[in-house]
Coordinates of C-alpha atoms and ligand atoms in Angstrom, one line a residue:
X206 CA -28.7 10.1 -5.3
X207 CA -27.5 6.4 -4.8
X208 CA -26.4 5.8 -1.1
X209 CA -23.2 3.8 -0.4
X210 CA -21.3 2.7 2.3
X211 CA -17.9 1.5 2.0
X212 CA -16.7 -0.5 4.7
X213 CA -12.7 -0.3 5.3
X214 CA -10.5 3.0 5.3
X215 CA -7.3 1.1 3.1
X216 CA -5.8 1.8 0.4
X217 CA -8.8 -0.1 -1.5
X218 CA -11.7 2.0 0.7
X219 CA -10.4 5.1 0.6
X220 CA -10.4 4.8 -3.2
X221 CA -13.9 3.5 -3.7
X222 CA -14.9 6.1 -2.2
X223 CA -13.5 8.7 -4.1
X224 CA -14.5 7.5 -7.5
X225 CA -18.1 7.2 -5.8
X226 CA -18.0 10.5 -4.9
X227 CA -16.3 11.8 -7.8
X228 CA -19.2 10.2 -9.7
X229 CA -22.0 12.0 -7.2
X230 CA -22.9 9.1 -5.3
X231 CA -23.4 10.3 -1.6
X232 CA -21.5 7.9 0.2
X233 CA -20.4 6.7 4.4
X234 CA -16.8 5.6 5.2
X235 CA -17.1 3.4 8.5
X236 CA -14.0 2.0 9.4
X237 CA -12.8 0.7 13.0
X238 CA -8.9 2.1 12.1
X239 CA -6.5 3.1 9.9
X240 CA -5.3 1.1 7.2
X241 CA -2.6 -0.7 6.0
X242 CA -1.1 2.4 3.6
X243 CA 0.4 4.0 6.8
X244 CA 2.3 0.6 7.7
X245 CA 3.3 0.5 3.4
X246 CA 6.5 1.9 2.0
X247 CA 4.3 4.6 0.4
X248 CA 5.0 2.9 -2.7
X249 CA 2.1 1.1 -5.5
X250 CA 2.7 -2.4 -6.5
X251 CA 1.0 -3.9 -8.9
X252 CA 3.4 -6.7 -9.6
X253 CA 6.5 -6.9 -8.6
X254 CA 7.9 -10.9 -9.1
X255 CA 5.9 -13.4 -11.2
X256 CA 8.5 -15.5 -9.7
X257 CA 11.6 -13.6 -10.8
X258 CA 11.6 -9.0 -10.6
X259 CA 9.0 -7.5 -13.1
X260 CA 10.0 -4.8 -15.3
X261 CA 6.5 -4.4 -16.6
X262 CA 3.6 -4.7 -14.0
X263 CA 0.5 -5.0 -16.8
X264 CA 2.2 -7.2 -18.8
X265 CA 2.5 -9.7 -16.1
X266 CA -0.8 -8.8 -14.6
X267 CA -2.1 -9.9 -18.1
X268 CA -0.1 -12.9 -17.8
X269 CA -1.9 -13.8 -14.8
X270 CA -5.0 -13.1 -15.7
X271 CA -4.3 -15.3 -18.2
X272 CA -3.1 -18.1 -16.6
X273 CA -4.5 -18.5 -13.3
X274 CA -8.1 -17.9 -13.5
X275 CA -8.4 -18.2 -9.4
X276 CA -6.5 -14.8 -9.4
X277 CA -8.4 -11.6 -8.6
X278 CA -6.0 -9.8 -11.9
X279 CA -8.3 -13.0 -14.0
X280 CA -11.5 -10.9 -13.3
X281 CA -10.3 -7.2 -12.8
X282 CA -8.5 -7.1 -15.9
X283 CA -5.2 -4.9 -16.7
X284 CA -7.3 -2.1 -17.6
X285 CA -9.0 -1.5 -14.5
X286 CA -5.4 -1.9 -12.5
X287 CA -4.3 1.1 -15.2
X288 CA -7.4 3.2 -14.4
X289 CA -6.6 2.6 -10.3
X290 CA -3.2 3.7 -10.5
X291 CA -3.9 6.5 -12.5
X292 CA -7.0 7.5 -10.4
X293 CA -4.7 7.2 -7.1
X294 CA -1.6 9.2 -8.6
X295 CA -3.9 12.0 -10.1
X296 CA -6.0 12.0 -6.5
X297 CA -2.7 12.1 -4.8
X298 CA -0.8 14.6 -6.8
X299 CA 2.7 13.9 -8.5
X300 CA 4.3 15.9 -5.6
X301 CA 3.3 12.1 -3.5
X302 CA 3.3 10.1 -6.9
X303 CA 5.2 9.6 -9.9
X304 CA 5.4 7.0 -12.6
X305 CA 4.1 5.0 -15.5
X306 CA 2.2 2.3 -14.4
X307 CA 3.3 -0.2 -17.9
X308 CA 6.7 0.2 -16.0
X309 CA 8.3 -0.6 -12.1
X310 CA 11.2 1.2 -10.9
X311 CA 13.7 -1.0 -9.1
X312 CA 15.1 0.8 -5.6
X313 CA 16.9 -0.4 -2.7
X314 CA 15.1 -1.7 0.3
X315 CA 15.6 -0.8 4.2
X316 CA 18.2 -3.9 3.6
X317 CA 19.7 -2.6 0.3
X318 CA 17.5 -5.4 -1.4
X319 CA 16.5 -4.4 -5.2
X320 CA 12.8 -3.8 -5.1
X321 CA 10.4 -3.6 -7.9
X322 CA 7.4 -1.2 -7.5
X323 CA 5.4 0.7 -9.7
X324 CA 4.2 4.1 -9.1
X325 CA 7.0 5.7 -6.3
X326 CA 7.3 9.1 -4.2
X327 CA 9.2 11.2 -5.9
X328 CA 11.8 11.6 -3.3
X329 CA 12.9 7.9 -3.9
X330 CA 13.3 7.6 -7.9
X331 CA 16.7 9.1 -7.7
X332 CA 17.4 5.9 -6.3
X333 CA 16.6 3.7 -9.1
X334 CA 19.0 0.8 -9.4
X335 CA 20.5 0.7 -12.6
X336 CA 24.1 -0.1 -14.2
X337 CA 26.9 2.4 -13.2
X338 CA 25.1 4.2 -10.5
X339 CA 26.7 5.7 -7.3
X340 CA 25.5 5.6 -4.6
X341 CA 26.4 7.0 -0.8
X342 CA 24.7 5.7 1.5
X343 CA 24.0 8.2 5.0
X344 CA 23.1 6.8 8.1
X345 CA 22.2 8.4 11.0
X346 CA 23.8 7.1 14.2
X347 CA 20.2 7.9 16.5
X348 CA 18.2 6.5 13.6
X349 CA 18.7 2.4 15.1
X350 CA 15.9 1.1 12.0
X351 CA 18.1 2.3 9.1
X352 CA 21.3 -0.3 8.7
X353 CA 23.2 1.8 6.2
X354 CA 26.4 -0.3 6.4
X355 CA 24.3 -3.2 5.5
X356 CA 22.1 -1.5 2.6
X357 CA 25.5 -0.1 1.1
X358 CA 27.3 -3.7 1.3
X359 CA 23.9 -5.0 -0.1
X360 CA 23.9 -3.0 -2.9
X361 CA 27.4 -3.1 -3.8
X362 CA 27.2 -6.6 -4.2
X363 CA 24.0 -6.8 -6.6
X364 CA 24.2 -8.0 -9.7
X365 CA 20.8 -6.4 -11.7
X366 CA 19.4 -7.9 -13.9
X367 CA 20.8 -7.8 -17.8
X368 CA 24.0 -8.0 -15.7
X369 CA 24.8 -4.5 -14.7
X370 CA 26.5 -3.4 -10.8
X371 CA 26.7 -0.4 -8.4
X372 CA 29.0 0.9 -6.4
X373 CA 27.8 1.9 -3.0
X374 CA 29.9 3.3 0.0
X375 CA 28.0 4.3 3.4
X376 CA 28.7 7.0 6.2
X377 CA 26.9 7.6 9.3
X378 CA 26.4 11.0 10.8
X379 CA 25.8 12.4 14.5
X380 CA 23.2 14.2 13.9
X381 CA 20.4 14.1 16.6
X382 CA 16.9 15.4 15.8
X383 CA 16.5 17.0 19.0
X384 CA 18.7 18.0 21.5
X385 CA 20.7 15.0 23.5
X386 CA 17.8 12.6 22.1
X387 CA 20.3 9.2 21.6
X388 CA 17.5 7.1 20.2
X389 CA 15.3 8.8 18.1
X390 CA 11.8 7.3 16.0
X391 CA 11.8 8.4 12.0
X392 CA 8.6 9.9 12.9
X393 CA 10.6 12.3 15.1
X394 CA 13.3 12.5 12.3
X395 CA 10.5 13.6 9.6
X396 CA 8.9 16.2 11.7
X397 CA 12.5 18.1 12.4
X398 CA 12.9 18.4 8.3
X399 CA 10.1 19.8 7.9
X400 CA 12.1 22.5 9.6
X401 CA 14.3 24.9 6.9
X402 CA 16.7 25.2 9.7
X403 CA 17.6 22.0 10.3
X404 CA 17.6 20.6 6.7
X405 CA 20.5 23.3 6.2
X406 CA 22.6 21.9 9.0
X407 CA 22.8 18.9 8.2
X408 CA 23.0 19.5 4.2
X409 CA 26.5 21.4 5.0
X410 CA 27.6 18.0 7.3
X411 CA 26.8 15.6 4.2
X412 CA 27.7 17.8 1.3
X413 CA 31.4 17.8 3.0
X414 CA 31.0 13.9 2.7
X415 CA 30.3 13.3 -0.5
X416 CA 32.4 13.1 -3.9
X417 CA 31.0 14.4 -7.4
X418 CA 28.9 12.4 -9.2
X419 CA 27.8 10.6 -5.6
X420 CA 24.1 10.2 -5.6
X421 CA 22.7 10.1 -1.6
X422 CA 20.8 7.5 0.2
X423 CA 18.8 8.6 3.1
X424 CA 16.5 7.4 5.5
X425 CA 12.5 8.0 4.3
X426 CA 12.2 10.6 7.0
X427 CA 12.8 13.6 4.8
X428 CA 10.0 16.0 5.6
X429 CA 6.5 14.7 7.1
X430 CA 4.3 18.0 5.7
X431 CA 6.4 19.2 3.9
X432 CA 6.2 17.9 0.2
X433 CA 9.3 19.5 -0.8
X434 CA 12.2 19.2 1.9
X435 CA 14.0 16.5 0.1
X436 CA 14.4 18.3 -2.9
X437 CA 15.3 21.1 -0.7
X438 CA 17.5 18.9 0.6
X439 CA 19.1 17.8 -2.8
X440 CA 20.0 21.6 -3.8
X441 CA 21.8 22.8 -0.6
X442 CA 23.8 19.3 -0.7
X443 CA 24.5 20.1 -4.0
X444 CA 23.8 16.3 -4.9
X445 CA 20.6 14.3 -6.3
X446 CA 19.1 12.9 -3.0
X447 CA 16.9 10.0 -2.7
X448 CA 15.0 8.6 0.5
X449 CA 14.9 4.5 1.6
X450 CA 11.3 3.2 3.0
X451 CA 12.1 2.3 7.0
X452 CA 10.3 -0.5 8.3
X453 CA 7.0 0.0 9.3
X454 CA 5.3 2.1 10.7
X455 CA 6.6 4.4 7.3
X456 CA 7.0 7.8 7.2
X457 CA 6.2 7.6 2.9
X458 CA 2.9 5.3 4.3
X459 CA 1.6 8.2 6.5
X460 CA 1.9 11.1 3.9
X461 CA 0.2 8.9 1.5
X462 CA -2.3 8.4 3.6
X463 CA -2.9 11.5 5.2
X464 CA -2.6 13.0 1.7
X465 CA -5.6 10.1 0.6
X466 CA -7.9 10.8 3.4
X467 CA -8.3 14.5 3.5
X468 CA -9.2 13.9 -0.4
X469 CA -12.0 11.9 0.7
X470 CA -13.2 14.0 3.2
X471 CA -13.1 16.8 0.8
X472 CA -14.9 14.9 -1.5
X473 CA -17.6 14.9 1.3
X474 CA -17.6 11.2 2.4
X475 CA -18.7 11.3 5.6
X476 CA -16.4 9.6 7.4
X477 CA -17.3 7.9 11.2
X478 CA -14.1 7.1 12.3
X479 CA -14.1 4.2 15.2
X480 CA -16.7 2.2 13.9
X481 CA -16.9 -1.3 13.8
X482 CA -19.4 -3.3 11.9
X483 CA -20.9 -5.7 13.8
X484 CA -24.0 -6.5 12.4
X485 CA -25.6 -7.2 8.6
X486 CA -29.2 -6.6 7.9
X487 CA -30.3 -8.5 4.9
X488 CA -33.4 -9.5 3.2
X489 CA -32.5 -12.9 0.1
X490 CA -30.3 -11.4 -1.6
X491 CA -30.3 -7.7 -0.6
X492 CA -28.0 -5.9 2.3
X493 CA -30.5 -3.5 4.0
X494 CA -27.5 -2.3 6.5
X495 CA -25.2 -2.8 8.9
X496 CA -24.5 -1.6 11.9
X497 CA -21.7 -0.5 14.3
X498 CA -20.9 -0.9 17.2
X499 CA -21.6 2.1 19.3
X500 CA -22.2 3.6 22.8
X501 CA -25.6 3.4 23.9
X502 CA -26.4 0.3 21.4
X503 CA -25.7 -0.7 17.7
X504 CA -26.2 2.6 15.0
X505 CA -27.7 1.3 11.7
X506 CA -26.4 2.5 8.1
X507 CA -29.2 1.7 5.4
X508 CA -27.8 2.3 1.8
X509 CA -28.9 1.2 -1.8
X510 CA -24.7 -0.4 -1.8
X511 CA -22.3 -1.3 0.3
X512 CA -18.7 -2.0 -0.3
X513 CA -16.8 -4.7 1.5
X514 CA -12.8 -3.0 1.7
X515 CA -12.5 -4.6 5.3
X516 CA -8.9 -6.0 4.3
X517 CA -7.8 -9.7 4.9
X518 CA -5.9 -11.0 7.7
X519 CA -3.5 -7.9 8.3
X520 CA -6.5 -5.6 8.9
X521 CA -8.9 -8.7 10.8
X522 CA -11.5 -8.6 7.6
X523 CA -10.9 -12.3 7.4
X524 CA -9.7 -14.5 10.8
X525 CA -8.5 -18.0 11.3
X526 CA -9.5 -19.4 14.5
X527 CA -7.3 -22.2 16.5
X528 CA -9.3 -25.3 14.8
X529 CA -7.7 -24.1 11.4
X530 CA -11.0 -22.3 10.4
X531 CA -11.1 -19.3 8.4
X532 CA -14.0 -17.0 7.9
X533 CA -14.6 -13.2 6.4
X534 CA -16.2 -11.5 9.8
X535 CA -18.9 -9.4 8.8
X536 CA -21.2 -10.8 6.6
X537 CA -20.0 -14.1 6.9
X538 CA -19.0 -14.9 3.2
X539 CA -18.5 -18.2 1.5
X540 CA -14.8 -18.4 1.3
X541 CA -12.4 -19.7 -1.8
X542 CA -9.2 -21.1 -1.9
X543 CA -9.3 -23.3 1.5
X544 CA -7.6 -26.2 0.8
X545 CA -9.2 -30.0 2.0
X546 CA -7.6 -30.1 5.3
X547 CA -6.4 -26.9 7.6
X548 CA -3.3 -28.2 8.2
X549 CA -2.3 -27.5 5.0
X550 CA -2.9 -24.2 5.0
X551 CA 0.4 -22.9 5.9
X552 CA 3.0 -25.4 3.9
X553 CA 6.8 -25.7 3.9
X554 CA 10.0 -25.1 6.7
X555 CA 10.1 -21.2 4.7
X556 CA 8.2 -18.1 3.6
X557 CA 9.7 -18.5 0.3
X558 CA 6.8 -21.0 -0.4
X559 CA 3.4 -19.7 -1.4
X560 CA 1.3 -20.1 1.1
X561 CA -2.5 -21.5 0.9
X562 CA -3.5 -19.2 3.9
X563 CA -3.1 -16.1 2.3
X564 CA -5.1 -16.9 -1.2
X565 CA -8.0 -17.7 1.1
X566 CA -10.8 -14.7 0.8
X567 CA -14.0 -14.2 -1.4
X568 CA -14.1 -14.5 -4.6
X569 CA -16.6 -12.1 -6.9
X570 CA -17.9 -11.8 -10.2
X571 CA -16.6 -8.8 -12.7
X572 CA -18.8 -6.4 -10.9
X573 CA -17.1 -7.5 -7.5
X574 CA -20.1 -9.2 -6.6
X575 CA -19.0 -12.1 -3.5
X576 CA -20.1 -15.4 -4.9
X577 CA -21.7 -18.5 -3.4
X578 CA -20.8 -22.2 -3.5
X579 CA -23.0 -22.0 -6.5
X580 CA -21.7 -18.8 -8.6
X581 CA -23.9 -16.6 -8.1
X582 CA -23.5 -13.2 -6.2
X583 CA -24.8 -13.3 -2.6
X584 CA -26.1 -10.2 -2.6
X585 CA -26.8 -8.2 -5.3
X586 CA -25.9 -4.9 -3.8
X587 CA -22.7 -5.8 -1.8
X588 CA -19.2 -5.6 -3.7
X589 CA -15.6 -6.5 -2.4
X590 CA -12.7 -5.0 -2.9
X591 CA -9.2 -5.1 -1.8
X592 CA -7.3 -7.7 0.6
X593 CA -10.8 -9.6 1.5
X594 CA -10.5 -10.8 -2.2
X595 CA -9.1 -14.5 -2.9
X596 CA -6.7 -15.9 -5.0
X597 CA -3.2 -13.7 -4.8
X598 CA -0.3 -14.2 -2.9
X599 CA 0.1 -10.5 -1.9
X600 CA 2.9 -10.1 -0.2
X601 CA 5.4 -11.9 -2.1
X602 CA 4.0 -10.7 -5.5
X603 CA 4.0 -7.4 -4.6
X604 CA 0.5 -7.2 -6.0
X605 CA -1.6 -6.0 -3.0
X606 CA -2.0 -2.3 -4.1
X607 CA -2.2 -3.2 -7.9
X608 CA -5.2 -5.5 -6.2
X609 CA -6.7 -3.3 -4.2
X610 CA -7.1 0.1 -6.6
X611 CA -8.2 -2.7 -9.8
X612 CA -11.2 -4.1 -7.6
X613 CA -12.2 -0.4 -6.2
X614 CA -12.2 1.1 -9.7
X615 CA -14.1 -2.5 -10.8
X616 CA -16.8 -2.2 -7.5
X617 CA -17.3 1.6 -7.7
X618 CA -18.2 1.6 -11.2
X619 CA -20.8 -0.6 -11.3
X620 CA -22.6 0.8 -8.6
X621 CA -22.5 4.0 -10.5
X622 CA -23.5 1.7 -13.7
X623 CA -26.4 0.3 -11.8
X624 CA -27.8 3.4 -10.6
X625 CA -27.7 4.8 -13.8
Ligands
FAD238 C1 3.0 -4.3 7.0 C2 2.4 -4.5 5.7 C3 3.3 -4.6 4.6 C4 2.8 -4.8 3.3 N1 3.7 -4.8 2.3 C5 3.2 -5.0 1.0 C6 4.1 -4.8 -0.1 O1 5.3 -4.6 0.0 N2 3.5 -5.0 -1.3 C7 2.2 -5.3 -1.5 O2 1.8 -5.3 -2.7 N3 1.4 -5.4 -0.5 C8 1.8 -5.3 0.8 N4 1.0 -5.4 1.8 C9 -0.4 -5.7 1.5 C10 -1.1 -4.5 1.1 O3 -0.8 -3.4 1.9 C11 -2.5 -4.8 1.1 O4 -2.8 -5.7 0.1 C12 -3.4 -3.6 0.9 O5 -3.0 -2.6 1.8 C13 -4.8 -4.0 1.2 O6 -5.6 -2.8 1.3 P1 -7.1 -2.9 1.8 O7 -7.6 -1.6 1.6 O8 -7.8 -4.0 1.1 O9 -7.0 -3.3 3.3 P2 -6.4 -2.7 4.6 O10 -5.4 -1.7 4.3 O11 -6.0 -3.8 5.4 O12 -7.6 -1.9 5.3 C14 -8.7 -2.6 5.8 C15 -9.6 -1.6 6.6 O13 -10.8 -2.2 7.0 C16 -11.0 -1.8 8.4 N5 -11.8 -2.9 9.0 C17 -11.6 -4.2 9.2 N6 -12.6 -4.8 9.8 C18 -13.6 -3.8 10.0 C19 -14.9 -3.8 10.6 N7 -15.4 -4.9 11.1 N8 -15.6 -2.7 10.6 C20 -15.1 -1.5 10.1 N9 -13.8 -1.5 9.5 C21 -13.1 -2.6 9.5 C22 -9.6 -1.7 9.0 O14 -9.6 -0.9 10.2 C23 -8.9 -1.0 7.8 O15 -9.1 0.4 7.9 C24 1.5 -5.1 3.1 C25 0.6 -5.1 4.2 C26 1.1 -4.8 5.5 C27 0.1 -4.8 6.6

């Protein structure tokens, strides 16, 4: 049975290790922390503005691919980024994850922005922004990280794209989740509708707010375990019911995570959580292992393959020190996309700029293989997948999860292929 381990417990790690497993390899998850997913909106982009909003993520992947040949999408391919998102939403369940991944849904922000993203929760698509909605907007007043005045005026004044508007009107409720608690987290919101009780209370406050044909904003705090409280929700109000992504850290993030890691773990990935690896044993052109960090001394890994899902500067896979250098900090990879001098590797007085920094990473063959200076894979048995990877602007596409399931569907199978 081929041994793997899969370095990095993201969105792009948790999934390699599924398909392993799915496919029989035996494989080791070691990962110093959680991953970005919790932080996300619990949402999967693939891409959401090539500049302008995407209605269709593969197409423009495709387009990429096409046309910028530094791009990760130039070597993963739209059919991998299909076979991802499908992998994730059928690993997930469609009570976490709904959609067609040849199309984005367009909903409103934690600022009442219009925001393209492709596969959704299912408490959220009842938010889609389209021509002739209605919304009503419900704040809570101990909720301080969900501006609903703001999202409502935001969204009132859109105009989407073809032309079409929405009206949008807010309230905000006193509503505390517990007792005399005048400042409440959405983590502390989620847990309390998980509870039957509560939900009722305040679905007879908001149902005696809205008018017919209303549809109902809500902070993304609608139930943390319990899959089905917004819809719930949505029958004792009496009104379809949709749920806004907070800022970070996400309440939609940490189901989809949660939800993601059990799967692996009942997949039988053995899972050492805590570990940091801090060193590489290698022969020319061969990983042995790697070790982590541990009490007592370093504890060594050996494996026929390793995957490198250690994220990029978010998750401290890739670092830039004060002298403007950047490197990948485990195995010490030859990186792309550094331009000639490190001062110009943040540009322009604005974010709206792309930004050299962030296409800086490793850049891999078709198999996700890292490459050298001279094109050839480093190792034959390491593979990248994920934020480490160069070439993408991925925050301002909206292409980091697209990215990230592509390159673990590309990297897991052709270990499987090569132990075959
Ligand atoms: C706050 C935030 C918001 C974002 N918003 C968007 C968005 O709206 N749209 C979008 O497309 N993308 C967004 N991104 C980017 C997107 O989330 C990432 O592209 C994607 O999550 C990358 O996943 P990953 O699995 O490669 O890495 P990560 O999720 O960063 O996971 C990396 C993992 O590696 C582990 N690790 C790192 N170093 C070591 C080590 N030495 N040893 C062991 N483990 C290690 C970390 O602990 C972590 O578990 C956002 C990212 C963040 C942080």
């Amino acid at each position: 049975m081929t041994r793997v381990v899969v370095i990095g417990a993201g969105i792009a790690g948790l999934t390699t290790c599924l398909r392993l497993a799915a496919a029989g390899a035996q494989v080791t998850l070691l990962t110093k922390g959680i991953g970005g997913l919790q932080l996300s909106q619990g949402t999967v982009d693939i891409f959401g503005y090539a500049p302008h909003r995407v209605g269709c993520p593969l197409e423009a992947v495709g387009d990429v691919a096409r046309d910028k040949p530094d791009h990760p999408y130039a070597v993963i391919g739209a059919e991998a980024v299909r076979t991802g998102a499908e992998f994730l939403r059928d690993a997930v369940g469609p009570d976490l994850l709904t959609g067609d991944v040849g199309s984005n849904h367009q909903l409103p922000t934690a600022v009442g922005a219009v925001r393209p993203t492709c596969l959704a929760q299912p408490s959220m698509i009842a938010g889609e922004c389209r021509d002739g909605a209605r919304f009503t907007i419900v704040g809570l007043r101990q909720l301080k990280d969900f501006p609903a005045a703001l999202i409502a005026g935001n969204l009132a004044r859109t105009v989407l794209d073809g032309g079409g508007r929405m009206s949008a009107r807010h309230v905000v409720v006193d509503f505390p989740a517990r007792d005399g608690e005048a400042d409440s987290s959405g983590l502390v919101y989620a847990r309390a509708f998980d509870d039957e009780g509560f939900r009722g209370r305040f679905a007879e406050l908001v149902a005696s707010l809205v008018t017919d044909g209303e549809v109902v904003g809500l902070p993304a705090v609608l139930g943390l375990n319990d899959r089905s409280a917004w819809r719930d929700l949505a029958d004792r109000i009496g009104h379809p019911v949709f749920e806004i992504p907070l800022p970070p850290p996400s309440v939609p993030g940490m189901r989809l995570n949660e939800t993601l890691t059990a799967a692996v773990k009942a997949a039988r990935v053995r899972v050492v959580l805590g570990s940091r690896v801090t060193g590489v044993d290698a022969e020319p052109g061969r990983v042995r292992a790697v070790s982590i960090a541990a009490a007592g001394g370093p504890r060594k890994f050996a494996a026929d393959a390793f995957v490198l899902a250690a994220g990029g500067f978010e998750s401290g896979g890739l670092v830039l020190d004060s002298y403007g250098r950047v490197s990948e900090t485990i195995f010490g990879l030859p990186l792309a996309g550094l331009p000639e001098a490190p001062d110009e590797l943040v540009v322009g007085e604005f974010w709206g700029a792309e930004q050299p920094l962030f296409a800086v990473g490793v850049r891999v063959d078709e198999r996700m293989r890292p490459l050298g200076a001279d094109a050839t894979p480093v190792y034959a048995n390491l593979h990248a997948a994920g934020g480490v990877l160069a070439g993408a602007q991925r925050w301002s596409e909206k292409s980091g999860e697209g990215i990230a399931l592509g390159s673990a569907v590309r990297a897991a199978d052709a270990i499987v292929e090569e132990s075959e």
